[in-house]
Short mmCIF file of C-alpha atoms in Angstrom, two decimals:
data_model
loop_
_atom_site.label_atom_id
_atom_site.label_comp_id
_atom_site.label_asym_id
_atom_site.label_seq_id
_atom_site.Cartn_x
_atom_site.Cartn_y
_atom_site.Cartn_z
CA GLY A 17 65.31 -20.12 135.17
CA LYS A 18 65.38 -19.78 131.39
CA TRP A 19 64.10 -23.01 129.80
CA HIS A 20 63.97 -21.71 126.20
CA GLN A 21 62.51 -24.95 124.77
CA GLY A 22 58.90 -23.82 124.48
CA VAL A 23 55.80 -25.47 125.92
CA ASN A 24 53.20 -26.93 123.58
CA CYS A 25 52.95 -29.11 120.45
CA GLU A 26 49.32 -29.56 119.40
CA SER A 27 47.19 -27.70 121.94
CA PHE A 28 47.57 -24.90 124.49
CA ASN A 29 47.83 -27.35 127.40
CA ASP A 30 49.61 -30.48 126.12
CA HIS A 31 52.93 -29.13 127.52
CA CYS A 32 54.94 -31.61 125.43
CA HIS A 33 58.09 -29.45 125.59
CA HIS A 34 57.65 -28.54 129.27
CA PRO A 35 60.45 -29.42 131.74
CA LEU A 36 58.10 -31.71 133.67
CA ASN A 37 57.82 -33.84 130.52
CA HIS A 38 61.59 -34.04 130.21
CA GLY A 39 62.76 -35.50 133.50
CA PHE A 40 62.33 -32.62 135.94
CA ASP A 41 60.09 -32.85 139.01
CA TYR A 42 59.72 -29.11 139.58
CA PHE A 43 59.96 -26.03 137.37
CA TYR A 44 60.00 -22.31 137.99
CA GLY A 45 61.05 -19.84 135.35
CA MET A 46 60.72 -18.70 131.75
CA PRO A 47 59.48 -21.28 129.23
CA PHE A 48 60.83 -19.11 126.41
CA THR A 49 63.86 -16.83 126.15
CA LEU A 50 64.64 -13.28 127.23
CA LEU A 51 64.17 -10.63 124.54
CA ASN A 52 64.58 -6.86 124.35
CA ASN A 53 60.80 -6.83 123.98
CA CYS A 54 60.52 -7.99 127.61
CA GLN A 55 61.75 -4.59 128.82
CA GLU A 56 59.89 -1.35 128.26
CA ASN A 57 61.42 1.21 125.88
CA LYS A 58 63.82 -1.26 124.28
CA PRO A 59 63.98 -1.72 120.50
CA PRO A 60 62.46 -5.05 119.38
CA GLU A 61 64.91 -7.77 118.36
CA LEU A 62 62.64 -10.54 117.09
CA ASP A 63 62.87 -10.61 113.27
CA VAL A 64 63.44 -6.84 113.12
CA ALA A 65 64.14 -6.81 109.35
CA LEU A 66 61.00 -8.86 108.65
CA GLN A 67 58.90 -6.59 110.87
CA ALA A 68 60.15 -3.55 108.95
CA LYS A 69 59.10 -5.14 105.65
CA LEU A 70 55.68 -6.06 107.05
CA TRP A 71 55.19 -2.47 108.23
CA VAL A 72 56.01 -1.21 104.72
CA TYR A 73 53.57 -3.68 103.14
CA SER A 74 50.86 -2.66 105.61
CA GLN A 75 51.41 1.02 104.82
CA MET A 76 51.27 0.31 101.08
CA ILE A 77 47.96 -1.55 101.50
CA THR A 78 46.56 1.30 103.61
CA LEU A 79 47.68 3.88 101.06
CA ALA A 80 46.09 1.84 98.26
CA VAL A 81 42.77 1.61 100.13
CA LEU A 82 42.78 5.35 100.89
CA THR A 83 43.62 6.17 97.28
CA LEU A 84 40.81 3.97 95.95
CA THR A 85 38.37 5.44 98.47
CA ALA A 86 39.32 9.02 97.58
CA GLY A 87 39.09 8.20 93.87
CA LYS A 88 35.65 6.66 94.32
CA LEU A 89 34.35 9.62 96.34
CA THR A 90 35.65 12.19 93.83
CA GLY A 91 34.56 10.19 90.82
CA LEU A 92 38.11 9.91 89.44
CA ILE A 93 38.12 6.12 89.72
CA SER A 94 35.31 3.83 88.65
CA ILE A 95 35.36 1.03 91.18
CA ARG A 96 32.73 -0.80 93.20
CA TRP A 97 32.54 -0.33 96.96
CA LYS A 98 32.64 -4.12 97.38
CA ILE A 99 36.13 -4.24 95.86
CA ILE A 100 37.34 -1.49 98.20
CA ALA A 101 35.76 -3.35 101.12
CA CYS A 102 37.57 -6.55 100.07
CA PHE A 103 40.88 -4.68 99.87
CA THR A 104 40.22 -3.24 103.33
CA LEU A 105 39.33 -6.65 104.80
CA VAL A 106 42.36 -8.40 103.31
CA GLY A 107 44.65 -5.59 104.45
CA GLY A 108 43.17 -5.67 107.93
CA LEU A 109 43.58 -9.43 108.21
CA PHE A 110 47.18 -9.17 106.95
CA PHE A 111 48.01 -6.52 109.55
CA ILE A 112 46.29 -8.34 112.42
CA SER A 113 47.94 -11.66 111.53
CA TRP A 114 51.51 -10.39 111.73
CA TYR A 115 51.05 -7.67 114.37
CA SER A 116 49.45 -10.14 116.77
CA SER A 117 52.70 -12.13 116.53
CA TYR A 118 55.21 -9.30 116.83
CA GLY A 119 53.29 -6.42 118.41
CA PHE A 120 52.48 -8.28 121.63
CA VAL A 121 55.73 -10.21 122.16
CA GLN A 122 56.00 -8.91 125.71
CA TYR A 123 52.63 -10.46 126.57
CA TRP A 124 52.98 -13.69 124.57
CA ASN A 125 56.63 -14.58 125.24
CA CYS A 126 57.78 -12.82 128.42
CA ILE A 127 56.10 -14.99 131.03
CA LEU A 128 56.92 -16.90 134.20
CA MET A 129 55.58 -20.35 135.09
CA ARG A 130 55.56 -22.50 138.21
CA ASN A 131 55.21 -26.10 137.11
CA HIS A 132 52.26 -26.05 134.68
CA ASP A 133 50.77 -22.72 135.81
CA VAL A 134 51.52 -19.29 134.35
CA THR A 135 52.21 -17.01 137.33
CA GLU A 136 53.20 -13.75 135.64
CA GLN A 137 52.18 -12.52 132.18
CA PRO A 138 53.95 -10.37 131.21
CA MET A 139 56.85 -10.82 133.62
CA ARG A 140 58.16 -7.85 135.57
CA LEU A 141 61.90 -7.82 135.04
CA GLU A 142 62.61 -5.67 138.08
CA ARG A 143 61.83 -8.61 140.34
CA THR A 144 62.52 -11.65 138.12
CA ALA A 145 66.07 -12.18 139.46
CA SER A 146 64.96 -12.04 143.10
CA LEU A 147 62.07 -14.45 142.42
CA MET A 148 64.34 -17.00 140.73
CA LEU A 149 66.91 -16.71 143.52
CA LYS A 150 64.18 -17.18 146.13
CA GLU A 151 62.93 -20.31 144.33
CA ALA A 152 66.45 -21.80 144.08
CA VAL A 153 67.16 -21.26 147.78
CA SER A 154 63.73 -22.63 148.71
CA PHE A 155 64.34 -25.73 146.57
CA ILE A 156 67.63 -26.43 148.35
CA LYS A 157 65.98 -26.06 151.74
CA ARG A 158 63.07 -28.37 150.83
CA ASN A 159 65.39 -31.08 149.50
CA ARG A 160 68.28 -30.81 151.97
CA HIS A 161 67.65 -34.26 153.46
CA GLY A 162 67.96 -36.18 150.19
CA PRO A 163 69.85 -36.12 146.89
CA PHE A 164 68.74 -33.48 144.41
CA LEU A 165 69.67 -31.96 141.07
CA LEU A 166 69.20 -28.20 140.90
CA PHE A 167 69.64 -26.63 137.46
CA VAL A 168 69.63 -22.82 137.54
CA SER A 169 69.67 -21.07 134.17
CA PHE A 170 70.11 -17.35 134.85
CA SER A 171 68.49 -14.64 132.75
CA HIS A 172 71.84 -12.88 133.25
CA VAL A 173 74.01 -12.00 131.23
CA HIS A 174 71.53 -12.03 128.36
CA THR A 175 70.31 -8.91 126.63
CA PRO A 176 68.46 -6.69 127.45
CA LEU A 177 70.80 -6.86 130.49
CA PHE A 178 68.14 -5.80 132.97
CA THR A 179 69.93 -5.06 136.24
CA THR A 180 68.32 -4.11 139.54
CA ALA A 181 69.04 -0.68 141.01
CA LYS A 182 71.35 -2.18 143.66
CA PHE A 183 73.91 -3.15 141.01
CA LEU A 184 73.54 -0.37 138.43
CA GLY A 185 76.82 1.51 138.04
CA LYS A 186 78.69 -0.91 140.28
CA SER A 187 81.04 -2.22 137.59
CA ARG A 188 83.71 -0.38 135.63
CA HIS A 189 82.56 -2.30 132.55
CA GLY A 190 79.20 -0.63 131.97
CA LEU A 191 75.80 -2.28 131.97
CA TYR A 192 77.21 -5.67 130.97
CA GLY A 193 79.60 -5.56 133.92
CA ASP A 194 76.74 -4.59 136.25
CA ASN A 195 74.79 -7.60 135.01
CA VAL A 196 77.78 -9.88 135.66
CA GLU A 197 78.12 -8.42 139.17
CA GLU A 198 74.49 -9.22 139.95
CA MET A 199 74.78 -12.76 138.60
CA ASP A 200 77.94 -13.26 140.66
CA TRP A 201 76.03 -12.14 143.76
CA MET A 202 73.21 -14.57 142.97
CA VAL A 203 75.66 -17.46 142.56
CA GLY A 204 77.14 -16.53 145.93
CA LYS A 205 73.70 -16.59 147.57
CA ILE A 206 73.00 -20.07 146.19
CA LEU A 207 76.37 -21.34 147.44
CA ASP A 208 75.69 -19.67 150.82
CA SER A 209 72.41 -21.58 151.08
CA LEU A 210 74.28 -24.87 150.52
CA ASP A 211 76.70 -23.92 153.28
CA LYS A 212 73.85 -22.91 155.61
CA GLU A 213 72.09 -26.24 155.13
CA GLY A 214 75.31 -28.17 155.82
CA LEU A 215 75.54 -29.41 152.23
CA LYS A 216 78.80 -27.76 151.21
CA ASN A 217 80.95 -30.90 151.36
CA HIS A 218 78.24 -33.13 149.87
CA THR A 219 77.38 -31.08 146.80
CA PHE A 220 78.99 -31.11 143.36
CA THR A 221 78.59 -27.65 141.82
CA TYR A 222 79.29 -26.79 138.17
CA PHE A 223 79.12 -23.23 136.82
CA ALA A 224 79.41 -22.62 133.08
CA SER A 225 77.99 -20.67 130.14
CA ASP A 226 76.17 -21.96 127.07
CA HIS A 227 78.17 -19.92 124.55
CA GLY A 228 80.63 -17.07 124.17
CA GLY A 229 79.87 -13.36 124.11
CA HIS A 230 77.24 -11.98 121.74
CA LEU A 231 79.43 -9.56 119.81
CA GLU A 232 76.63 -8.13 117.66
CA ALA A 233 74.67 -6.94 120.72
CA GLN A 234 75.61 -3.27 120.88
CA ASP A 235 74.11 0.07 121.88
CA GLY A 236 76.13 2.65 120.03
CA SER A 237 79.70 2.18 121.25
CA ALA A 238 78.61 0.14 124.27
CA GLN A 239 79.20 -3.62 124.06
CA LEU A 240 76.10 -5.31 125.49
CA GLY A 241 76.91 -8.92 124.70
CA GLY A 242 80.29 -9.37 126.36
CA TRP A 243 83.66 -9.91 124.76
CA ASN A 244 85.81 -12.94 124.00
CA GLY A 245 89.37 -11.71 124.41
CA ILE A 246 91.84 -13.27 122.00
CA TYR A 247 89.29 -15.78 120.68
CA LYS A 248 87.72 -15.16 117.28
CA GLY A 249 83.96 -15.05 116.82
CA GLY A 250 81.10 -15.24 119.30
CA LYS A 251 77.56 -16.41 120.02
CA GLY A 252 75.81 -18.22 117.18
CA MET A 253 79.08 -19.27 115.54
CA GLY A 254 79.40 -23.02 115.77
CA GLY A 255 83.07 -23.22 114.92
CA TRP A 256 85.13 -20.25 116.09
CA GLU A 257 86.57 -20.44 119.60
CA GLY A 258 84.89 -17.22 120.70
CA GLY A 259 81.49 -18.82 120.18
CA ILE A 260 82.13 -22.12 121.96
CA ARG A 261 84.98 -21.67 124.47
CA VAL A 262 83.48 -20.91 127.87
CA PRO A 263 84.71 -21.18 131.47
CA GLY A 264 83.88 -24.18 133.63
CA VAL A 265 84.15 -23.68 137.40
CA PHE A 266 83.71 -26.66 139.74
CA ARG A 267 83.34 -26.90 143.53
CA TRP A 268 83.21 -29.96 145.76
CA PRO A 269 85.15 -29.35 148.99
CA GLY A 270 86.96 -32.40 150.33
CA VAL A 271 86.66 -34.26 147.04
CA LEU A 272 88.02 -32.01 144.29
CA PRO A 273 91.48 -30.49 144.96
CA SER A 274 91.14 -26.72 145.28
CA GLY A 275 92.99 -24.26 143.09
CA THR A 276 93.39 -26.73 140.23
CA VAL A 277 93.43 -25.44 136.65
CA ILE A 278 92.65 -28.01 133.96
CA ASP A 279 93.51 -27.03 130.40
CA GLU A 280 91.75 -29.86 128.59
CA PRO A 281 88.81 -29.71 126.16
CA THR A 282 85.54 -30.79 127.73
CA SER A 283 81.91 -30.19 126.80
CA LEU A 284 78.58 -29.27 128.35
CA MET A 285 77.47 -32.67 127.04
CA ASP A 286 79.67 -34.09 129.82
CA ILE A 287 77.14 -33.00 132.44
CA TYR A 288 74.84 -35.94 131.72
CA PRO A 289 77.32 -38.83 132.13
CA THR A 290 78.94 -37.06 135.09
CA VAL A 291 75.63 -36.72 136.94
CA VAL A 292 74.69 -40.32 136.10
CA HIS A 293 78.02 -41.49 137.56
CA LEU A 294 77.61 -39.44 140.74
CA ALA A 295 74.07 -40.77 141.19
CA GLY A 296 75.23 -44.37 140.79
CA GLY A 297 73.27 -44.85 137.59
CA ILE A 298 74.07 -46.61 134.32
CA LEU A 299 74.22 -44.86 130.96
CA PRO A 300 71.87 -46.10 128.21
CA GLN A 301 73.51 -48.75 126.06
CA ASP A 302 71.24 -48.41 123.02
CA ARG A 303 72.75 -45.16 121.69
CA VAL A 304 75.99 -43.23 121.34
CA ILE A 305 76.56 -40.90 124.29
CA ASP A 306 78.69 -37.94 123.20
CA GLY A 307 79.54 -36.78 126.72
CA ARG A 308 82.20 -38.18 129.06
CA ASN A 309 82.33 -38.58 132.83
CA LEU A 310 84.40 -35.67 134.16
CA VAL A 311 85.09 -37.02 137.66
CA PRO A 312 88.42 -38.77 136.88
CA LEU A 313 89.74 -35.60 135.22
CA LEU A 314 88.52 -33.33 138.02
CA ARG A 315 89.93 -35.54 140.79
CA GLY A 316 93.33 -35.81 139.11
CA ARG A 317 93.03 -39.53 138.38
CA ALA A 318 93.21 -38.78 134.65
CA GLN A 319 95.47 -36.20 133.02
CA LYS A 320 93.81 -36.09 129.61
CA SER A 321 90.23 -35.46 128.50
CA GLU A 322 88.47 -38.52 127.11
CA HIS A 323 87.31 -36.44 124.14
CA GLU A 324 89.47 -37.24 121.12
CA PHE A 325 87.07 -35.48 118.72
CA LEU A 326 84.52 -32.77 119.34
CA PHE A 327 82.06 -31.88 116.56
CA HIS A 328 81.02 -28.24 116.52
CA TYR A 329 77.62 -27.54 114.97
CA CYS A 330 75.84 -24.35 114.02
CA GLY A 331 72.20 -25.39 114.20
CA SER A 332 72.05 -28.69 112.32
CA TYR A 333 75.12 -27.88 110.21
CA LEU A 334 78.57 -29.22 111.05
CA HIS A 335 80.96 -26.28 110.91
CA ALA A 336 84.16 -27.48 112.57
CA VAL A 337 85.83 -30.49 114.19
CA ARG A 338 88.40 -30.49 116.99
CA TRP A 339 90.96 -33.30 117.27
CA HIS A 340 92.71 -33.65 120.60
CA GLN A 341 95.81 -35.62 119.56
CA LYS A 342 96.60 -37.49 122.76
CA ASP A 343 100.08 -38.74 121.87
CA SER A 344 101.49 -35.29 121.05
CA GLY A 345 99.17 -32.96 122.99
CA ALA A 346 98.38 -31.00 119.84
CA ILE A 347 94.81 -29.72 119.43
CA TRP A 348 93.83 -29.38 115.80
CA LYS A 349 90.66 -27.76 114.53
CA ALA A 350 89.37 -27.97 110.98
CA HIS A 351 86.75 -25.46 109.77
CA TYR A 352 84.55 -26.73 106.94
CA VAL A 353 82.12 -23.79 107.10
CA THR A 354 82.64 -20.29 108.50
CA PRO A 355 80.29 -17.29 108.68
CA VAL A 356 80.90 -14.32 106.39
CA PHE A 357 81.71 -11.45 108.73
CA HIS A 358 80.03 -8.12 108.06
CA PRO A 359 81.35 -5.57 107.36
CA PRO A 360 84.39 -7.20 105.69
CA GLY A 361 87.29 -7.40 108.10
CA ALA A 362 85.06 -7.34 111.18
CA GLY A 363 84.99 -10.19 113.67
CA ALA A 364 81.23 -10.70 113.70
CA CYS A 365 78.07 -10.25 111.60
CA TYR A 366 77.22 -6.72 112.73
CA GLY A 367 74.83 -6.10 109.84
CA LYS A 368 72.66 -9.14 110.67
CA GLY A 369 72.42 -9.27 114.47
CA ILE A 370 73.80 -12.81 114.54
CA CYS A 371 75.73 -14.93 112.04
CA PRO A 372 73.77 -17.39 109.87
CA CYS A 373 74.56 -21.12 109.83
CA PHE A 374 73.95 -21.73 106.12
CA GLY A 375 73.18 -20.10 102.79
CA GLU A 376 74.85 -17.05 101.32
CA GLY A 377 75.99 -15.89 104.73
CA VAL A 378 78.60 -18.68 105.08
CA THR A 379 81.73 -19.81 103.24
CA HIS A 380 82.48 -23.48 102.55
CA HIS A 381 86.16 -24.46 102.67
CA ASP A 382 87.71 -27.28 100.63
CA PRO A 383 90.26 -28.06 101.87
CA PRO A 384 89.10 -26.95 105.31
CA LEU A 385 90.82 -24.21 107.30
CA LEU A 386 93.16 -25.94 109.75
CA PHE A 387 94.54 -24.48 112.99
CA ASP A 388 96.78 -25.86 115.72
CA LEU A 389 95.05 -24.45 118.80
CA SER A 390 97.93 -25.44 121.06
CA ARG A 391 100.09 -22.90 119.19
CA ASP A 392 97.44 -20.56 117.75
CA PRO A 393 94.44 -20.36 120.12
CA SER A 394 93.13 -17.20 118.45
CA GLU A 395 92.87 -19.02 115.10
CA ALA A 396 94.72 -16.24 113.31
CA LYS A 397 96.99 -18.26 111.02
CA PRO A 398 95.38 -21.06 108.99
CA LEU A 399 97.80 -23.83 108.09
CA SER A 400 98.32 -25.37 104.68
CA ALA A 401 100.17 -28.30 103.14
CA ASP A 402 103.05 -25.91 102.45
CA THR A 403 103.36 -24.63 106.04
CA GLU A 404 102.40 -27.77 108.01
CA PRO A 405 103.96 -31.17 107.17
CA LEU A 406 101.11 -33.00 108.96
CA PHE A 407 98.35 -31.10 107.11
CA ASP A 408 97.19 -33.96 104.86
CA THR A 409 97.47 -36.54 107.64
CA VAL A 410 95.40 -34.43 110.05
CA ILE A 411 92.70 -33.66 107.45
CA ARG A 412 92.39 -37.37 106.55
CA LYS A 413 92.15 -38.35 110.22
CA ILE A 414 89.44 -35.77 110.92
CA GLY A 415 87.61 -36.77 107.73
CA ARG A 416 87.42 -40.40 108.87
CA ALA A 417 86.15 -39.25 112.29
CA ILE A 418 83.36 -37.28 110.60
CA GLU A 419 82.31 -40.33 108.58
CA GLU A 420 82.19 -42.46 111.72
CA HIS A 421 80.31 -39.75 113.61
CA ARG A 422 77.69 -39.33 110.88
CA SER A 423 77.13 -43.08 110.72
CA THR A 424 75.76 -42.88 114.29
CA LEU A 425 73.25 -40.13 113.55
CA THR A 426 69.55 -40.72 112.94
CA PRO A 427 67.62 -38.09 110.92
CA VAL A 428 64.83 -36.37 112.84
CA PRO A 429 62.18 -33.81 111.85
CA GLU A 430 63.50 -30.24 111.69
CA GLN A 431 62.41 -28.65 114.95
CA LEU A 432 63.35 -25.13 113.87
CA SER A 433 61.50 -25.16 110.54
CA LEU A 434 59.61 -22.01 109.55
CA TYR A 435 56.27 -23.61 110.49
CA ASN A 436 57.54 -24.74 113.87
CA VAL A 437 58.89 -21.32 114.87
CA MET A 438 55.81 -19.36 113.72
CA TRP A 439 53.57 -18.03 116.48
CA LYS A 440 50.38 -20.08 116.73
CA PRO A 441 47.56 -18.59 118.82
CA TRP A 442 46.16 -22.03 119.67
CA LEU A 443 49.44 -23.01 121.36
CA GLN A 444 49.85 -19.80 123.38
CA PRO A 445 50.25 -20.30 127.15
CA CYS A 446 47.73 -18.03 128.80
CA CYS A 447 46.84 -17.34 132.41
CA GLY A 448 43.41 -16.04 131.46
CA THR A 449 41.01 -16.46 128.57
CA PHE A 450 42.89 -15.95 125.30
CA PRO A 451 43.67 -13.28 124.13
CA PHE A 452 43.23 -11.63 127.53
CA CYS A 453 46.40 -13.12 128.99
CA TRP A 454 47.34 -10.84 131.85
CA CYS A 455 48.04 -11.90 135.43
CA ASP A 456 50.32 -11.27 138.37
CA LYS A 457 50.05 -14.17 140.80
CA GLU A 458 53.49 -13.30 142.20
CA GLY A 459 52.13 -9.95 143.34
CA ASP A 460 49.23 -11.77 145.00
#
């Protein structure tokens, strides 16, 4: 499915970021992410504001060249043809440099790979879901006689919400609902394949999402990015519940008691230690592991989550900290940084497409905003020293936890720096001879 970590570091075939260089034995899917650009007739979403500025600059350069040329031809401007030619060359190079990055996103970014080979460039969304489902079922069948880890990252329910004709109009909740219906059907097919291969009672299955609904994804009055109910905020917001609170659904017949609802804070970071435990492995002892083994909680042997503190980041910036006070059951959350919603009074950053993590688009709070999630899950009423007797005690406790947490961190190079996220032709995965990167090996 959707890998979204990229492929190359120094050359077009070093594949340093590829799944096969990060512990996986087999890969099929998208090395990048899903964008509106991947679907025909959809407005681009990659740096739209920047693209608009670059278009304006390009038009200004073109107008300047035309004006100089007309002036030279009519004798109104005394200028050498070499200068006009230089202006034309520089303008052409400027246009080519940025348009090659943004004008061909569908061909550069919307691709499918099998292991190290590009199989579809650009990908055809009308069959992507069926291809990924086919690969997942085939993987289960090939590995049914031994232990395996299958990680399926759906392109659903991500914009542009491409949905096959079979599911269009099926939901009462518009295109987003149709997309959810199709994903639900795909999950069912994968579970059916486990049942068919006799693996139902031997397989631990975990279904979850990576973040809350993308509130800013809209098409007129239609909500394309989902909704988060009573929870404030959404995708891209590292602190608010609407951005980080997601469902977790587990299945392991005969081992996990059915129908159980666990209302305890856990984390996607728990997947790693849980899988290591189930595989009979040993966690590394040379580093701090943030996740916790979920098996005791899921089997009812433990009543409380092992997470006392959870640190909620937006990018590399710590925005909020959750304290699960085990003796009282209270769940406190302190917000040190929150995004500035736009327009004022809204619950998201509708003018920006997604909320920023730093800079002028955020507000720093000192003292932090404090909420008791056990009484106020929608984070509507921030507490203060006047309204909460434990305010100072809780803030001090969380502050000490942050200091201890930061003492375990090791600085690393910024992976999302401007240079690292710029398109580089020499790193472009290509199934042909660059720049002629078109192929359809799936059709073959």
